[in-house]
Short mmCIF file of C-alpha atoms and ligand atoms in Angstrom, two decimals:
data_model
loop_
_atom_site.label_atom_id
_atom_site.label_comp_id
_atom_site.label_asym_id
_atom_site.label_seq_id
_atom_site.Cartn_x
_atom_site.Cartn_y
_atom_site.Cartn_z
CA MET D 7 -107.73 104.21 87.50
CA LYS D 8 -106.92 100.47 87.56
CA ILE D 9 -107.61 98.67 84.30
CA GLY D 10 -107.67 94.95 83.45
CA MET D 11 -106.77 94.19 79.84
CA LEU D 12 -107.35 90.87 78.07
CA THR D 13 -107.25 89.29 74.62
CA GLY D 14 -109.88 86.66 73.70
CA GLY D 15 -110.74 84.41 70.78
CA GLY D 16 -108.40 83.37 67.98
CA ASP D 17 -105.07 85.19 68.09
CA CYS D 18 -104.05 87.36 65.17
CA PRO D 19 -101.25 89.77 64.24
CA GLY D 20 -101.91 93.23 65.68
CA LEU D 21 -102.97 92.29 69.20
CA ASN D 22 -99.58 93.17 70.66
CA PRO D 23 -99.30 96.54 68.85
CA ALA D 24 -102.83 97.43 70.00
CA MET D 25 -101.99 96.63 73.64
CA ARG D 26 -98.80 98.65 73.26
CA GLY D 27 -100.74 101.67 71.96
CA PHE D 28 -103.25 101.37 74.80
CA VAL D 29 -100.64 101.03 77.55
CA LEU D 30 -98.40 103.85 76.29
CA LYS D 31 -101.33 106.28 76.29
CA ALA D 32 -102.80 104.94 79.55
CA LEU D 33 -99.46 105.58 81.26
CA ASP D 34 -99.62 109.22 80.15
CA TYR D 35 -102.99 109.45 81.93
CA GLY D 36 -101.42 107.93 85.05
CA PHE D 37 -103.46 104.71 84.80
CA GLU D 38 -102.32 101.27 85.89
CA VAL D 39 -102.97 98.54 83.32
CA TYR D 40 -102.85 94.90 84.47
CA GLY D 41 -102.58 92.02 82.02
CA VAL D 42 -105.36 89.45 82.49
CA ARG D 43 -104.13 86.14 81.10
CA GLU D 44 -105.96 83.91 78.59
CA GLY D 45 -108.97 86.05 77.77
CA TRP D 46 -112.12 85.79 79.89
CA LYS D 47 -110.67 82.62 81.43
CA GLY D 48 -108.24 84.89 83.32
CA LEU D 49 -111.15 86.63 85.02
CA VAL D 50 -112.97 83.35 85.71
CA LYS D 51 -109.88 81.91 87.38
CA GLY D 52 -108.29 85.11 88.68
CA ILE D 53 -105.13 84.79 86.55
CA VAL D 54 -103.87 88.37 86.54
CA GLU D 55 -100.26 89.56 86.29
CA ASP D 56 -98.72 90.70 89.58
CA THR D 57 -97.40 94.02 88.32
CA PRO D 58 -98.87 96.64 85.98
CA LEU D 59 -97.64 96.80 82.40
CA THR D 60 -94.70 99.14 81.87
CA VAL D 61 -93.09 100.90 78.90
CA GLY D 62 -90.33 98.31 79.03
CA ARG D 63 -92.81 95.48 78.84
CA VAL D 64 -94.60 96.78 75.74
CA GLU D 65 -92.18 98.88 73.74
CA GLU D 66 -90.76 96.06 71.64
CA ILE D 67 -93.95 94.09 71.04
CA ILE D 68 -94.90 96.16 67.99
CA SER D 69 -93.50 93.43 65.71
CA TRP D 70 -94.75 90.37 67.61
CA GLY D 71 -97.53 88.18 66.29
CA GLY D 72 -99.97 86.36 68.60
CA THR D 73 -100.75 87.84 71.99
CA MET D 74 -98.34 88.24 74.88
CA LEU D 75 -101.27 87.85 77.33
CA ARG D 76 -102.34 84.53 75.73
CA SER D 77 -105.89 83.82 74.67
CA SER D 78 -108.78 81.38 75.02
CA ARG D 79 -112.27 80.96 73.68
CA THR D 80 -113.95 81.19 77.10
CA ASN D 81 -117.55 82.40 77.23
CA PRO D 82 -118.48 83.12 80.88
CA TYR D 83 -122.11 83.81 79.92
CA LYS D 84 -122.52 80.10 79.18
CA ASP D 85 -122.19 79.23 82.84
CA PRO D 86 -123.66 81.31 85.72
CA ALA D 87 -120.88 80.16 88.10
CA GLN D 88 -118.21 81.42 85.68
CA LEU D 89 -120.00 84.71 85.25
CA GLN D 90 -120.23 85.12 89.00
CA ALA D 91 -116.49 84.41 89.26
CA VAL D 92 -115.74 87.05 86.61
CA LYS D 93 -117.75 89.67 88.47
CA GLU D 94 -116.19 88.76 91.82
CA ASN D 95 -112.68 88.83 90.43
CA ILE D 96 -113.19 92.23 88.80
CA LYS D 97 -114.13 93.50 92.26
CA ALA D 98 -111.38 91.59 94.07
CA PHE D 99 -108.64 92.94 91.76
CA GLY D 100 -110.11 96.43 92.06
CA PHE D 101 -110.54 96.96 88.33
CA ASP D 102 -112.39 100.15 87.42
CA CYS D 103 -112.66 99.04 83.81
CA ILE D 104 -112.00 96.05 81.57
CA VAL D 105 -110.46 96.55 78.14
CA ALA D 106 -111.13 93.57 75.89
CA LEU D 107 -109.42 92.94 72.57
CA GLY D 108 -111.36 90.48 70.47
CA GLY D 109 -113.88 89.66 67.81
CA GLU D 110 -117.63 89.30 67.95
CA ASP D 111 -117.60 86.68 70.73
CA THR D 112 -115.11 88.33 73.08
CA LEU D 113 -116.63 91.77 72.56
CA GLY D 114 -120.10 90.22 72.96
CA VAL D 115 -119.09 89.34 76.52
CA ALA D 116 -117.76 92.91 77.04
CA SER D 117 -121.06 94.27 75.77
CA LYS D 118 -123.10 92.10 78.16
CA LEU D 119 -120.86 93.04 81.12
CA TRP D 120 -121.41 96.70 80.30
CA LYS D 121 -125.18 96.08 80.36
CA ASP D 122 -124.63 94.42 83.75
CA GLY D 123 -123.01 97.65 84.98
CA ILE D 124 -119.29 96.87 84.51
CA PRO D 125 -117.35 99.54 82.58
CA THR D 126 -115.80 98.02 79.45
CA VAL D 127 -114.11 99.24 76.28
CA GLY D 128 -113.57 97.01 73.26
CA ILE D 129 -110.79 96.94 70.67
CA PRO D 130 -111.78 95.04 67.51
CA LYS D 131 -109.54 92.29 66.20
CA THR D 132 -110.18 89.45 63.85
CA MET D 133 -108.43 88.21 60.78
CA ASP D 134 -111.93 87.42 59.45
CA ASN D 135 -112.62 91.20 59.16
CA ASP D 136 -116.27 90.52 59.89
CA LEU D 137 -116.98 92.85 62.81
CA ASP D 138 -119.74 95.32 62.19
CA GLN D 139 -119.35 99.09 62.72
CA THR D 140 -115.70 99.18 61.67
CA ASP D 141 -114.26 99.28 58.16
CA TYR D 142 -111.33 97.03 59.05
CA THR D 143 -110.07 94.88 61.89
CA PHE D 144 -106.38 94.27 62.43
CA GLY D 145 -105.12 90.80 61.66
CA PHE D 146 -106.92 90.79 58.33
CA ASP D 147 -104.26 92.54 56.26
CA SER D 148 -101.49 90.37 57.70
CA SER D 149 -103.33 87.12 57.03
CA VAL D 150 -104.26 88.13 53.48
CA ALA D 151 -100.54 88.79 52.86
CA VAL D 152 -99.68 85.24 54.03
CA ASN D 153 -102.40 83.78 51.80
CA VAL D 154 -101.34 85.79 48.76
CA ASP D 155 -97.77 84.58 49.23
CA ALA D 156 -99.10 81.01 49.45
CA ALA D 157 -101.17 81.45 46.28
CA ASP D 158 -98.18 82.87 44.40
CA ARG D 159 -96.18 79.80 45.40
CA LEU D 160 -99.00 77.45 44.43
CA ARG D 161 -99.16 79.08 41.01
CA ASP D 162 -95.58 77.94 40.36
CA THR D 163 -96.54 74.31 40.98
CA ALA D 164 -99.87 74.59 39.17
CA LYS D 165 -98.11 76.03 36.13
CA SER D 166 -95.20 73.60 36.18
CA HIS D 167 -97.46 70.53 36.45
CA GLY D 168 -100.50 71.70 34.51
CA ARG D 169 -102.73 71.38 37.56
CA VAL D 170 -105.62 73.12 39.18
CA ILE D 171 -104.89 74.03 42.81
CA VAL D 172 -107.53 75.03 45.34
CA LEU D 173 -106.32 77.20 48.22
CA GLU D 174 -108.61 77.06 51.27
CA VAL D 175 -108.41 80.08 53.56
CA MET D 176 -110.09 80.99 56.86
CA GLY D 177 -113.00 83.35 57.29
CA ARG D 178 -115.82 81.49 59.04
CA HIS D 179 -119.09 83.17 57.94
CA ALA D 180 -117.52 86.03 56.00
CA GLY D 181 -115.51 85.74 52.80
CA TRP D 182 -113.32 88.83 53.18
CA VAL D 183 -110.07 86.86 53.46
CA ALA D 184 -110.91 84.76 50.40
CA LEU D 185 -112.09 87.79 48.43
CA HIS D 186 -108.97 89.87 49.05
CA THR D 187 -106.62 86.89 48.67
CA GLY D 188 -108.28 85.93 45.39
CA ILE D 189 -108.11 89.44 43.99
CA ALA D 190 -104.53 90.06 45.08
CA ALA D 191 -103.32 86.66 43.87
CA GLY D 192 -105.10 86.90 40.51
CA ALA D 193 -107.09 83.72 41.14
CA ASP D 194 -109.19 82.10 38.41
CA TYR D 195 -112.17 81.66 40.72
CA ILE D 196 -113.11 82.88 44.20
CA LEU D 197 -115.61 81.05 46.42
CA LEU D 198 -117.18 82.71 49.45
CA PRO D 199 -119.67 81.58 52.13
CA GLU D 200 -121.98 84.43 51.06
CA ILE D 201 -122.33 83.13 47.48
CA PRO D 202 -124.03 79.75 46.86
CA LEU D 203 -121.61 77.20 45.43
CA ASP D 204 -122.24 76.58 41.71
CA LEU D 205 -120.00 73.66 40.74
CA ASP D 206 -121.14 73.77 37.09
CA ALA D 207 -120.16 77.43 36.75
CA LEU D 208 -116.85 76.81 38.55
CA THR D 209 -115.83 73.87 36.37
CA ALA D 210 -117.08 75.44 33.13
CA HIS D 211 -114.94 78.48 33.85
CA LEU D 212 -111.88 76.42 34.83
CA LYS D 213 -112.10 74.58 31.50
CA VAL D 214 -111.91 77.90 29.65
CA ALA D 215 -109.02 79.18 31.79
CA TYR D 216 -107.17 75.84 31.49
CA ALA D 217 -107.57 75.79 27.70
CA ARG D 218 -105.95 79.21 27.56
CA LYS D 219 -103.03 78.82 30.01
CA GLY D 220 -102.86 75.19 31.10
CA TYR D 221 -103.49 75.54 34.85
CA GLY D 222 -105.87 77.13 37.33
CA ILE D 223 -105.94 78.64 40.82
CA VAL D 224 -109.09 78.67 42.96
CA VAL D 225 -109.32 80.49 46.29
CA ALA D 226 -112.08 79.16 48.55
CA SER D 227 -113.22 80.22 51.98
CA GLU D 228 -113.45 77.50 54.64
CA GLY D 229 -117.07 78.61 55.18
CA VAL D 230 -118.34 77.82 51.65
CA GLU D 231 -121.62 75.92 51.88
CA LEU D 232 -121.07 72.36 50.70
CA PRO D 233 -123.89 70.24 49.24
CA HIS D 234 -122.97 67.09 51.21
CA VAL D 235 -122.37 68.51 54.67
CA ASP D 236 -124.72 67.70 57.55
CA GLU D 237 -123.55 69.97 60.37
CA SER D 238 -125.86 68.61 63.05
CA GLU D 239 -123.06 66.36 64.36
CA ALA D 240 -120.20 68.82 63.86
CA LYS D 241 -117.80 69.71 66.69
CA LEU D 242 -118.46 73.15 68.19
CA ASP D 243 -116.19 75.60 70.02
CA ALA D 244 -117.09 77.34 73.34
CA PHE D 245 -119.11 79.98 71.50
CA GLY D 246 -121.09 77.32 69.60
CA HIS D 247 -119.33 77.74 66.24
CA VAL D 248 -118.74 74.75 64.01
CA ILE D 249 -114.99 74.00 63.72
CA LEU D 250 -114.80 74.78 60.03
CA GLY D 251 -111.36 73.35 59.35
CA ASP D 252 -112.93 69.89 59.82
CA ARG D 253 -115.19 70.39 56.79
CA ALA D 254 -112.24 70.13 54.37
CA VAL D 255 -113.71 72.49 51.79
CA GLY D 256 -110.54 72.61 49.70
CA GLU D 257 -110.26 68.83 49.53
CA PHE D 258 -113.92 68.44 48.56
CA LEU D 259 -113.61 71.04 45.80
CA ALA D 260 -110.39 69.53 44.46
CA LYS D 261 -112.03 66.10 44.14
CA GLU D 262 -115.11 67.55 42.43
CA ILE D 263 -113.03 69.61 40.00
CA GLU D 264 -110.87 66.63 39.06
CA LYS D 265 -113.92 64.38 38.62
CA ARG D 266 -115.78 66.91 36.49
CA THR D 267 -112.90 68.24 34.36
CA GLY D 268 -110.29 65.49 34.30
CA PHE D 269 -107.61 68.05 35.30
CA GLU D 270 -105.17 66.89 37.90
CA THR D 271 -106.21 68.89 40.96
CA ARG D 272 -104.71 69.45 44.41
CA SER D 273 -105.76 71.42 47.43
CA ALA D 274 -103.77 73.34 50.04
CA VAL D 275 -104.87 74.84 53.34
CA THR D 276 -102.97 77.71 54.96
CA GLY D 277 -104.85 77.06 58.22
CA HIS D 278 -103.34 78.59 61.31
CA ILE D 279 -100.21 79.62 59.38
CA GLN D 280 -102.25 82.59 58.12
CA ARG D 281 -102.91 83.72 61.71
CA GLY D 282 -99.28 83.80 62.79
CA GLY D 283 -96.21 85.90 62.13
CA ALA D 284 -95.33 89.56 62.38
CA PRO D 285 -98.17 92.03 61.82
CA SER D 286 -98.08 93.95 58.51
CA ALA D 287 -97.28 97.67 58.62
CA PHE D 288 -100.96 98.40 57.96
CA ASP D 289 -102.04 96.28 60.92
CA ARG D 290 -99.38 97.79 63.20
CA VAL D 291 -100.61 101.30 62.40
CA LEU D 292 -104.30 100.41 62.68
CA ALA D 293 -103.81 98.51 65.94
CA SER D 294 -101.67 101.28 67.47
CA ARG D 295 -104.27 103.93 66.61
CA LEU D 296 -107.12 101.81 68.01
CA GLY D 297 -105.18 101.17 71.22
CA LEU D 298 -104.48 104.89 71.70
CA ARG D 299 -108.13 105.80 71.11
CA ALA D 300 -109.36 103.12 73.51
CA ALA D 301 -107.23 104.67 76.28
CA GLN D 302 -108.87 108.01 75.53
CA CYS D 303 -112.31 106.34 75.91
CA VAL D 304 -111.29 105.13 79.37
CA TYR D 305 -109.97 108.58 80.31
CA GLU D 306 -113.26 110.17 79.20
CA LYS D 307 -115.24 107.41 80.95
CA ASP D 308 -116.83 106.73 77.57
CA PHE D 309 -117.62 103.10 78.41
CA GLY D 310 -119.67 100.53 76.52
CA LYS D 311 -117.74 101.54 73.41
CA MET D 312 -115.66 99.80 70.77
CA VAL D 313 -113.07 101.86 68.92
CA ALA D 314 -113.42 101.61 65.15
CA ILE D 315 -111.90 102.83 61.92
CA HIS D 316 -114.29 104.75 59.68
CA GLY D 317 -112.52 105.79 56.51
CA THR D 318 -109.30 107.23 57.91
CA ASP D 319 -110.75 108.29 61.27
CA VAL D 320 -110.67 106.30 64.50
CA VAL D 321 -113.93 106.77 66.40
CA PRO D 322 -115.80 105.15 69.31
CA VAL D 323 -119.04 103.31 68.48
CA ASP D 324 -121.53 101.48 70.70
CA ILE D 325 -120.11 98.06 71.45
CA ASP D 326 -123.61 96.64 71.42
CA ALA D 327 -124.19 97.73 67.82
CA ALA D 328 -120.84 96.24 66.78
CA VAL D 329 -121.56 92.75 68.07
CA GLY D 330 -125.18 92.43 66.98
CA ASN D 331 -124.45 91.69 63.37
CA LEU D 332 -121.68 90.14 61.26
CA ARG D 333 -120.27 92.21 58.40
CA THR D 334 -120.30 89.89 55.41
CA VAL D 335 -119.26 90.47 51.78
CA PRO D 336 -122.11 92.17 49.89
CA LYS D 337 -123.27 90.27 46.79
CA GLU D 338 -122.81 93.43 44.67
CA LEU D 339 -119.16 93.72 45.72
CA TYR D 340 -118.53 90.08 44.73
CA GLU D 341 -120.32 90.61 41.41
CA SER D 342 -118.30 93.75 40.72
CA ILE D 343 -114.98 91.88 40.87
CA ILE D 344 -116.06 88.90 38.69
CA PRO D 345 -114.49 90.52 35.57
CA LEU D 346 -111.12 89.95 37.27
CA PHE D 347 -111.50 86.18 36.96
CA ASN D 348 -114.23 85.24 34.49
CA LYS D 349 -111.96 85.19 31.44
O1 F6P U 421 -110.08 83.82 64.30
C1 F6P U 421 -111.14 83.42 63.45
C2 F6P U 421 -110.86 82.10 62.88
O2 F6P U 421 -109.59 82.23 62.33
C3 F6P U 421 -111.81 81.54 61.85
O3 F6P U 421 -111.63 82.01 60.56
C4 F6P U 421 -111.57 80.04 61.99
O4 F6P U 421 -112.67 79.30 61.60
C5 F6P U 421 -111.32 79.89 63.44
O5 F6P U 421 -110.77 81.10 63.88
C6 F6P U 421 -110.41 78.74 63.82
O6 F6P U 421 -109.98 78.90 65.11
P1 F6P U 421 -109.32 77.85 66.10
O7 F6P U 421 -109.04 76.61 65.32
O8 F6P U 421 -108.07 78.53 66.56
O9 F6P U 421 -110.28 77.68 67.21
#
C-alpha cells in the first residue's frame, strides 16, 4: 500500500505527533507513506517527497510544533484544472490512499475526493476545536495554554496600573478557545461569536468588578459580532473565510469600554503566537492515538472516515458527517459558566 499524507489549513501543535503515530503504525503494516508538501497544493503541483517516511524521520517530531510537511490553504475544488491535477497526480504517484490532516476545509476536500472514488482518511486538527463528530481536536489544548499564560501576564499589568485589558484570541466561528481561556484565566467577562455582544451588560459588569478589585480582564474571541462591521468588502482566504484578525475585535472593545466606563483600557492579541510552540502533553497523546487509529483505518480499507475522540475512545466516523456542520459552543454551556465571572 502506497499512501500520500498531507497537512492542510492553519498549522497547529499536534500535527507532527499525529503524523508520527500514523507512520509508526503504517510501517508495522508494511505500508509506504510519502509526505505530500504544503497541503492540497502538493497534489496540485506534484510536490511529493522522493523517499517514504522512516522511523528516523518521525521519531523525534513528537515535540515539534507546526508541520514538518508544511501547509497551505489550497482548495482544489475551487478550480476544475486544479482538481484535475490532483486526481492525475494521485494516479501518477501511485497512491492507493490519501491521508489528510486538517480542519473542516481540508477534510471537506478529502470528503469530496472520497465521493469521487479516491480512498481518503482524515485526521482532525484545529486549534479552534470546532470540528463536528469529535469531542476534541489537537491544537486546541496547546493554544488555550498559551492564551492562559498571556492572560495571567496581562493580569499583572492590569492590576499594577488599575486598567481593564481585553485579550483577543482566535476561534473563527466557534468560541471554544475564548471560553476555555476565560475560564482557566479567571476572566471577568468572556465574549464568544455564538453570544450576541451586549456592551451595556459588559460595561455594567466591569464597573462592579472594578469597584471591588480595581482592574478587569476580558477574554474575547476574534469572531465576536461587532455592531459596526460591514463584511461585504472584507478580505477572504482560499476557502472564502473572512480574515478575522483584520476586524480588530479587541481594539474595538477596548475603545468602547474606555469610552463607556472611563477606565483606562488596553487590548492585546495573541494572534499566531497561540498557534505555535511545542504541543501540550494532552495534544501529543490525542494526536498520537488519532494517527495510530487512522493507520488502522487504512489497513482495514475503512475509507471515507475521520478518526475521532469520543469520551476516552478513538473511533472512526464518516468524514462527510464531520465536515457538514461546525461544532459551536452551546448557549446553555456558556450560561452555565456565567457564575464564574458575573460577580
Ligand atoms: O486555524 C484556524 C485559525 O487559527 C482561525 O482561528 C483564524 O481565524 C485563522 O486560522 C487565521 O489563519 P491564517 O491567518 O493563518 O490564515
